[in-house]
JSON list of C-alpha atoms in Angstrom, two decimals:
[
{"chain": "R", "resi": 1, "resn": "MET", "atom": "CA", "xyz": [62.09, 77.93, 61.67]},
{"chain": "R", "resi": 2, "resn": "THR", "atom": "CA", "xyz": [63.29, 74.36, 62.24]},
{"chain": "R", "resi": 3, "resn": "ALA", "atom": "CA", "xyz": [62.79, 72.94, 65.62]},
{"chain": "R", "resi": 4, "resn": "LEU", "atom": "CA", "xyz": [65.53, 70.75, 67.27]},
{"chain": "R", "resi": 5, "resn": "ARG", "atom": "CA", "xyz": [64.63, 67.47, 68.88]},
{"chain": "R", "resi": 6, "resn": "ALA", "atom": "CA", "xyz": [66.17, 66.33, 71.80]},
{"chain": "R", "resi": 7, "resn": "PRO", "atom": "CA", "xyz": [68.48, 63.37, 71.32]},
{"chain": "R", "resi": 8, "resn": "LYS", "atom": "CA", "xyz": [67.17, 59.88, 72.34]},
{"chain": "R", "resi": 9, "resn": "PRO", "atom": "CA", "xyz": [68.78, 58.27, 75.62]},
{"chain": "R", "resi": 10, "resn": "ALA", "atom": "CA", "xyz": [70.21, 55.46, 73.45]},
{"chain": "R", "resi": 11, "resn": "ILE", "atom": "CA", "xyz": [72.52, 57.92, 71.88]},
{"chain": "R", "resi": 12, "resn": "PHE", "atom": "CA", "xyz": [73.90, 58.67, 75.33]},
{"chain": "R", "resi": 13, "resn": "ALA", "atom": "CA", "xyz": [74.49, 55.06, 76.15]},
{"chain": "R", "resi": 14, "resn": "LEU", "atom": "CA", "xyz": [76.18, 54.56, 72.81]},
{"chain": "R", "resi": 15, "resn": "ALA", "atom": "CA", "xyz": [78.52, 57.49, 73.55]},
{"chain": "R", "resi": 16, "resn": "ALA", "atom": "CA", "xyz": [79.20, 56.03, 76.81]},
{"chain": "R", "resi": 17, "resn": "ILE", "atom": "CA", "xyz": [80.04, 52.87, 75.70]},
{"chain": "R", "resi": 18, "resn": "MET", "atom": "CA", "xyz": [82.56, 54.03, 72.89]},
{"chain": "R", "resi": 19, "resn": "THR", "atom": "CA", "xyz": [84.26, 56.44, 75.37]},
{"chain": "R", "resi": 20, "resn": "ALA", "atom": "CA", "xyz": [84.59, 53.66, 77.80]},
{"chain": "R", "resi": 21, "resn": "VAL", "atom": "CA", "xyz": [86.08, 51.25, 75.18]},
{"chain": "R", "resi": 22, "resn": "ALA", "atom": "CA", "xyz": [88.56, 54.25, 73.86]},
{"chain": "R", "resi": 23, "resn": "VAL", "atom": "CA", "xyz": [89.55, 55.04, 77.47]},
{"chain": "R", "resi": 24, "resn": "SER", "atom": "CA", "xyz": [90.05, 51.20, 78.50]},
{"chain": "R", "resi": 25, "resn": "ALA", "atom": "CA", "xyz": [92.02, 50.47, 75.18]},
{"chain": "R", "resi": 26, "resn": "CYS", "atom": "CA", "xyz": [94.35, 53.49, 75.75]},
{"chain": "R", "resi": 27, "resn": "SER", "atom": "CA", "xyz": [95.01, 52.69, 79.42]},
{"chain": "R", "resi": 28, "resn": "MET", "atom": "CA", "xyz": [95.83, 49.15, 78.56]},
{"chain": "R", "resi": 29, "resn": "GLY", "atom": "CA", "xyz": [98.17, 49.77, 75.87]},
{"chain": "R", "resi": 30, "resn": "ALA", "atom": "CA", "xyz": [95.88, 48.31, 73.37]},
{"chain": "R", "resi": 31, "resn": "ILE", "atom": "CA", "xyz": [96.59, 50.46, 70.58]},
{"chain": "R", "resi": 32, "resn": "ALA", "atom": "CA", "xyz": [98.30, 48.58, 67.57]},
{"chain": "R", "resi": 33, "resn": "PRO", "atom": "CA", "xyz": [101.49, 50.18, 65.95]},
{"chain": "R", "resi": 34, "resn": "SER", "atom": "CA", "xyz": [99.27, 50.40, 62.93]},
{"chain": "R", "resi": 35, "resn": "GLY", "atom": "CA", "xyz": [97.26, 52.92, 64.58]},
{"chain": "R", "resi": 36, "resn": "GLY", "atom": "CA", "xyz": [94.19, 50.61, 64.77]},
{"chain": "R", "resi": 37, "resn": "THR", "atom": "CA", "xyz": [93.05, 48.96, 68.06]},
{"chain": "R", "resi": 38, "resn": "ALA", "atom": "CA", "xyz": [93.90, 45.60, 69.22]},
{"chain": "R", "resi": 39, "resn": "LEU", "atom": "CA", "xyz": [93.42, 43.49, 72.40]},
{"chain": "R", "resi": 40, "resn": "ALA", "atom": "CA", "xyz": [96.26, 43.97, 74.97]},
{"chain": "R", "resi": 41, "resn": "PRO", "atom": "CA", "xyz": [98.55, 40.96, 74.85]},
{"chain": "R", "resi": 42, "resn": "GLY", "atom": "CA", "xyz": [97.25, 40.26, 78.43]},
{"chain": "R", "resi": 43, "resn": "LEU", "atom": "CA", "xyz": [93.75, 39.88, 77.16]},
{"chain": "R", "resi": 44, "resn": "SER", "atom": "CA", "xyz": [94.38, 37.65, 74.28]},
{"chain": "R", "resi": 45, "resn": "ALA", "atom": "CA", "xyz": [97.04, 35.36, 75.81]},
{"chain": "R", "resi": 46, "resn": "ARG", "atom": "CA", "xyz": [96.01, 31.53, 75.81]},
{"chain": "R", "resi": 47, "resn": "MET", "atom": "CA", "xyz": [95.99, 30.05, 79.04]},
{"chain": "R", "resi": 48, "resn": "ASP", "atom": "CA", "xyz": [96.45, 26.77, 77.80]},
{"chain": "R", "resi": 49, "resn": "GLN", "atom": "CA", "xyz": [100.05, 27.17, 76.98]},
{"chain": "R", "resi": 50, "resn": "PRO", "atom": "CA", "xyz": [103.10, 26.30, 79.14]},
{"chain": "R", "resi": 51, "resn": "GLY", "atom": "CA", "xyz": [104.10, 29.26, 81.51]},
{"chain": "R", "resi": 52, "resn": "ALA", "atom": "CA", "xyz": [100.69, 31.14, 80.60]},
{"chain": "R", "resi": 53, "resn": "VAL", "atom": "CA", "xyz": [99.96, 34.04, 83.21]},
{"chain": "R", "resi": 54, "resn": "LEU", "atom": "CA", "xyz": [96.60, 35.73, 83.28]},
{"chain": "R", "resi": 55, "resn": "ASP", "atom": "CA", "xyz": [97.21, 39.51, 83.39]},
{"chain": "R", "resi": 56, "resn": "LYS", "atom": "CA", "xyz": [94.78, 40.22, 86.26]},
{"chain": "R", "resi": 57, "resn": "ALA", "atom": "CA", "xyz": [95.13, 43.96, 85.91]},
{"chain": "R", "resi": 58, "resn": "GLN", "atom": "CA", "xyz": [94.13, 44.05, 82.50]},
{"chain": "R", "resi": 59, "resn": "ALA", "atom": "CA", "xyz": [91.25, 41.68, 82.85]},
{"chain": "R", "resi": 60, "resn": "ILE", "atom": "CA", "xyz": [90.01, 43.95, 85.91]},
{"chain": "R", "resi": 61, "resn": "GLY", "atom": "CA", "xyz": [90.50, 46.86, 83.77]},
{"chain": "R", "resi": 62, "resn": "LEU", "atom": "CA", "xyz": [88.21, 45.37, 81.01]},
{"chain": "R", "resi": 63, "resn": "ILE", "atom": "CA", "xyz": [85.56, 44.63, 83.57]},
{"chain": "R", "resi": 64, "resn": "ASN", "atom": "CA", "xyz": [85.79, 48.14, 84.82]},
{"chain": "R", "resi": 65, "resn": "ALA", "atom": "CA", "xyz": [85.30, 49.59, 81.37]},
{"chain": "R", "resi": 66, "resn": "TYR", "atom": "CA", "xyz": [82.33, 47.62, 81.01]},
{"chain": "R", "resi": 67, "resn": "ARG", "atom": "CA", "xyz": [81.12, 48.61, 84.42]},
{"chain": "R", "resi": 68, "resn": "ALA", "atom": "CA", "xyz": [81.65, 52.42, 83.53]},
{"chain": "R", "resi": 69, "resn": "THR", "atom": "CA", "xyz": [78.97, 51.99, 80.65]},
{"chain": "R", "resi": 70, "resn": "ALA", "atom": "CA", "xyz": [76.37, 51.38, 83.26]},
{"chain": "R", "resi": 71, "resn": "GLY", "atom": "CA", "xyz": [77.61, 54.23, 85.71]},
{"chain": "R", "resi": 72, "resn": "LEU", "atom": "CA", "xyz": [79.09, 51.69, 88.05]},
{"chain": "R", "resi": 73, "resn": "PRO", "atom": "CA", "xyz": [82.28, 52.39, 90.21]},
{"chain": "R", "resi": 74, "resn": "ALA", "atom": "CA", "xyz": [85.60, 50.42, 89.32]},
{"chain": "R", "resi": 75, "resn": "LEU", "atom": "CA", "xyz": [86.35, 47.41, 91.15]},
{"chain": "R", "resi": 76, "resn": "LEU", "atom": "CA", "xyz": [89.44, 47.21, 92.93]},
{"chain": "R", "resi": 77, "resn": "PRO", "atom": "CA", "xyz": [91.88, 44.24, 92.39]},
{"chain": "R", "resi": 78, "resn": "ASP", "atom": "CA", "xyz": [91.92, 42.30, 95.81]},
{"chain": "R", "resi": 79, "resn": "PRO", "atom": "CA", "xyz": [94.99, 39.79, 96.27]},
{"chain": "R", "resi": 80, "resn": "ALA", "atom": "CA", "xyz": [92.86, 37.76, 99.00]},
{"chain": "R", "resi": 81, "resn": "LEU", "atom": "CA", "xyz": [90.06, 37.42, 96.41]},
{"chain": "R", "resi": 82, "resn": "ASP", "atom": "CA", "xyz": [92.60, 36.47, 93.97]},
{"chain": "R", "resi": 83, "resn": "GLY", "atom": "CA", "xyz": [93.47, 33.56, 96.22]},
{"chain": "R", "resi": 84, "resn": "THR", "atom": "CA", "xyz": [89.70, 32.72, 96.76]},
{"chain": "R", "resi": 85, "resn": "ALA", "atom": "CA", "xyz": [89.28, 32.75, 93.06]},
{"chain": "R", "resi": 86, "resn": "GLN", "atom": "CA", "xyz": [92.30, 30.64, 92.53]},
{"chain": "R", "resi": 87, "resn": "VAL", "atom": "CA", "xyz": [91.24, 27.80, 94.78]},
{"chain": "R", "resi": 88, "resn": "LEU", "atom": "CA", "xyz": [87.65, 27.72, 93.29]},
{"chain": "R", "resi": 89, "resn": "ALA", "atom": "CA", "xyz": [89.27, 27.60, 89.80]},
{"chain": "R", "resi": 90, "resn": "ASN", "atom": "CA", "xyz": [91.58, 24.66, 90.87]},
{"chain": "R", "resi": 91, "resn": "GLN", "atom": "CA", "xyz": [88.49, 22.86, 92.28]},
{"chain": "R", "resi": 92, "resn": "TYR", "atom": "CA", "xyz": [86.51, 23.41, 89.16]},
{"chain": "R", "resi": 93, "resn": "ALA", "atom": "CA", "xyz": [89.42, 22.52, 86.68]},
{"chain": "R", "resi": 94, "resn": "GLN", "atom": "CA", "xyz": [89.84, 19.25, 88.81]},
{"chain": "R", "resi": 95, "resn": "THR", "atom": "CA", "xyz": [86.33, 18.17, 89.56]},
{"chain": "R", "resi": 96, "resn": "GLY", "atom": "CA", "xyz": [84.47, 19.66, 86.61]},
{"chain": "R", "resi": 97, "resn": "THR", "atom": "CA", "xyz": [81.73, 20.66, 88.80]},
{"chain": "R", "resi": 98, "resn": "PRO", "atom": "CA", "xyz": [80.79, 24.43, 89.00]},
{"chain": "R", "resi": 99, "resn": "PRO", "atom": "CA", "xyz": [81.58, 25.62, 92.65]},
{"chain": "R", "resi": 100, "resn": "ARG", "atom": "CA", "xyz": [78.90, 27.50, 94.59]},
{"chain": "R", "resi": 101, "resn": "THR", "atom": "CA", "xyz": [79.33, 31.06, 95.18]},
{"chain": "R", "resi": 102, "resn": "PRO", "atom": "CA", "xyz": [80.76, 31.28, 98.77]},
{"chain": "R", "resi": 103, "resn": "GLN", "atom": "CA", "xyz": [78.00, 33.21, 101.19]},
{"chain": "R", "resi": 104, "resn": "GLU", "atom": "CA", "xyz": [80.52, 36.00, 102.10]},
{"chain": "R", "resi": 105, "resn": "LEU", "atom": "CA", "xyz": [80.87, 37.01, 98.37]},
{"chain": "R", "resi": 106, "resn": "ALA", "atom": "CA", "xyz": [78.67, 39.50, 96.32]},
{"chain": "R", "resi": 107, "resn": "GLY", "atom": "CA", "xyz": [78.82, 37.45, 93.35]},
{"chain": "R", "resi": 108, "resn": "MET", "atom": "CA", "xyz": [80.82, 35.05, 91.05]},
{"chain": "R", "resi": 109, "resn": "LYS", "atom": "CA", "xyz": [81.17, 34.57, 87.41]},
{"chain": "R", "resi": 110, "resn": "LEU", "atom": "CA", "xyz": [82.25, 31.09, 86.03]},
{"chain": "R", "resi": 111, "resn": "SER", "atom": "CA", "xyz": [83.45, 30.04, 82.68]},
{"chain": "R", "resi": 112, "resn": "ALA", "atom": "CA", "xyz": [85.02, 26.99, 81.06]},
{"chain": "R", "resi": 113, "resn": "GLY", "atom": "CA", "xyz": [86.36, 26.16, 77.66]},
{"chain": "R", "resi": 114, "resn": "TYR", "atom": "CA", "xyz": [87.58, 29.77, 76.39]},
{"chain": "R", "resi": 115, "resn": "ALA", "atom": "CA", "xyz": [91.27, 30.13, 75.90]},
{"chain": "R", "resi": 116, "resn": "THR", "atom": "CA", "xyz": [91.67, 33.76, 76.40]},
{"chain": "R", "resi": 117, "resn": "PHE", "atom": "CA", "xyz": [90.24, 36.26, 78.74]},
{"chain": "R", "resi": 118, "resn": "ALA", "atom": "CA", "xyz": [88.85, 38.15, 76.19]},
{"chain": "R", "resi": 119, "resn": "GLU", "atom": "CA", "xyz": [86.78, 35.41, 74.81]},
{"chain": "R", "resi": 120, "resn": "THR", "atom": "CA", "xyz": [85.77, 34.53, 78.60]},
{"chain": "R", "resi": 121, "resn": "PHE", "atom": "CA", "xyz": [84.63, 38.35, 79.12]},
{"chain": "R", "resi": 122, "resn": "SER", "atom": "CA", "xyz": [82.95, 38.27, 75.66]},
{"chain": "R", "resi": 123, "resn": "GLY", "atom": "CA", "xyz": [80.93, 35.34, 76.79]},
{"chain": "R", "resi": 124, "resn": "TRP", "atom": "CA", "xyz": [79.77, 36.92, 80.02]},
{"chain": "R", "resi": 125, "resn": "ARG", "atom": "CA", "xyz": [79.00, 40.32, 78.52]},
{"chain": "R", "resi": 126, "resn": "ASN", "atom": "CA", "xyz": [76.88, 38.67, 75.87]},
{"chain": "R", "resi": 127, "resn": "ASN", "atom": "CA", "xyz": [74.92, 36.27, 78.35]},
{"chain": "R", "resi": 128, "resn": "PRO", "atom": "CA", "xyz": [72.11, 38.38, 79.97]},
{"chain": "R", "resi": 129, "resn": "ALA", "atom": "CA", "xyz": [72.42, 36.81, 83.29]},
{"chain": "R", "resi": 130, "resn": "ASP", "atom": "CA", "xyz": [76.17, 36.97, 83.36]},
{"chain": "R", "resi": 131, "resn": "ALA", "atom": "CA", "xyz": [76.24, 40.55, 82.24]},
{"chain": "R", "resi": 132, "resn": "ALA", "atom": "CA", "xyz": [74.23, 41.43, 85.15]},
{"chain": "R", "resi": 133, "resn": "GLY", "atom": "CA", "xyz": [76.70, 39.55, 87.39]},
{"chain": "R", "resi": 134, "resn": "LEU", "atom": "CA", "xyz": [79.42, 41.89, 86.15]},
{"chain": "R", "resi": 135, "resn": "ARG", "atom": "CA", "xyz": [77.22, 44.93, 87.19]},
{"chain": "R", "resi": 136, "resn": "THR", "atom": "CA", "xyz": [76.60, 43.54, 90.70]},
{"chain": "R", "resi": 137, "resn": "ASN", "atom": "CA", "xyz": [76.90, 45.99, 93.61]},
{"chain": "R", "resi": 138, "resn": "ALA", "atom": "CA", "xyz": [80.71, 45.13, 94.52]},
{"chain": "R", "resi": 139, "resn": "THR", "atom": "CA", "xyz": [83.90, 47.17, 95.38]},
{"chain": "R", "resi": 140, "resn": "ARG", "atom": "CA", "xyz": [86.48, 44.52, 95.02]},
{"chain": "R", "resi": 141, "resn": "ALA", "atom": "CA", "xyz": [87.27, 41.77, 92.68]},
{"chain": "R", "resi": 142, "resn": "GLY", "atom": "CA", "xyz": [89.57, 38.61, 92.44]},
{"chain": "R", "resi": 143, "resn": "ILE", "atom": "CA", "xyz": [90.08, 36.49, 89.14]},
{"chain": "R", "resi": 144, "resn": "ALA", "atom": "CA", "xyz": [91.81, 33.32, 88.32]},
{"chain": "R", "resi": 145, "resn": "VAL", "atom": "CA", "xyz": [92.00, 30.63, 85.73]},
{"chain": "R", "resi": 146, "resn": "SER", "atom": "CA", "xyz": [93.09, 27.00, 85.92]},
{"chain": "R", "resi": 147, "resn": "PHE", "atom": "CA", "xyz": [93.95, 24.67, 83.20]},
{"chain": "R", "resi": 148, "resn": "ASN", "atom": "CA", "xyz": [93.59, 20.99, 83.32]},
{"chain": "R", "resi": 149, "resn": "GLN", "atom": "CA", "xyz": [94.47, 19.09, 80.00]},
{"chain": "R", "resi": 150, "resn": "VAL", "atom": "CA", "xyz": [92.25, 16.04, 81.05]},
{"chain": "R", "resi": 151, "resn": "SER", "atom": "CA", "xyz": [89.11, 17.87, 81.74]},
{"chain": "R", "resi": 152, "resn": "SER", "atom": "CA", "xyz": [86.30, 18.46, 79.32]},
{"chain": "R", "resi": 153, "resn": "TYR", "atom": "CA", "xyz": [86.89, 22.00, 79.00]},
{"chain": "R", "resi": 154, "resn": "GLY", "atom": "CA", "xyz": [90.53, 22.64, 79.76]},
{"chain": "R", "resi": 155, "resn": "ILE", "atom": "CA", "xyz": [90.47, 26.11, 81.03]},
{"chain": "R", "resi": 156, "resn": "HIS", "atom": "CA", "xyz": [88.33, 27.14, 83.84]},
{"chain": "R", "resi": 157, "resn": "TRP", "atom": "CA", "xyz": [87.80, 30.82, 84.81]},
{"chain": "R", "resi": 158, "resn": "VAL", "atom": "CA", "xyz": [86.57, 32.22, 88.11]},
{"chain": "R", "resi": 159, "resn": "LEU", "atom": "CA", "xyz": [85.65, 35.98, 88.91]},
{"chain": "R", "resi": 160, "resn": "VAL", "atom": "CA", "xyz": [84.70, 36.54, 92.77]},
{"chain": "R", "resi": 161, "resn": "LEU", "atom": "CA", "xyz": [83.16, 40.05, 93.49]},
{"chain": "R", "resi": 162, "resn": "ASP", "atom": "CA", "xyz": [82.62, 41.62, 96.83]}
]
């Protein structure tokens, strides 16, 4: 008689990540016409182009898919926090100095130099300290980007969490 072994916890984590990615891709319209998966246009749009606009709903959706893999609740988009993030992103782009996290916020993520939100998110996700920040105990989020062609990095991203 063959004994069955219990699956290792890593299998469950992998399954959760794959499910979250599949669900987020479907919910963001990221299925390519060929049947494969591709990034939603709002996540891969270059923010250094004239008239570029960040699709904040898709950006927060990607962050929420990542948070779901850790069993965390979804962040709600917050227009007031978007405003705070925009002020900080503009300051960051103009001065080149990373802003400090306002005391009333649970957390803040900064990035500079990445042209798209997909690149920015990958940088955050792949850096242990930034990844931990994405998993902070928060319920609301605001996000913004600012482009300054004369700055060293050009594009400056700010995510604020509360």
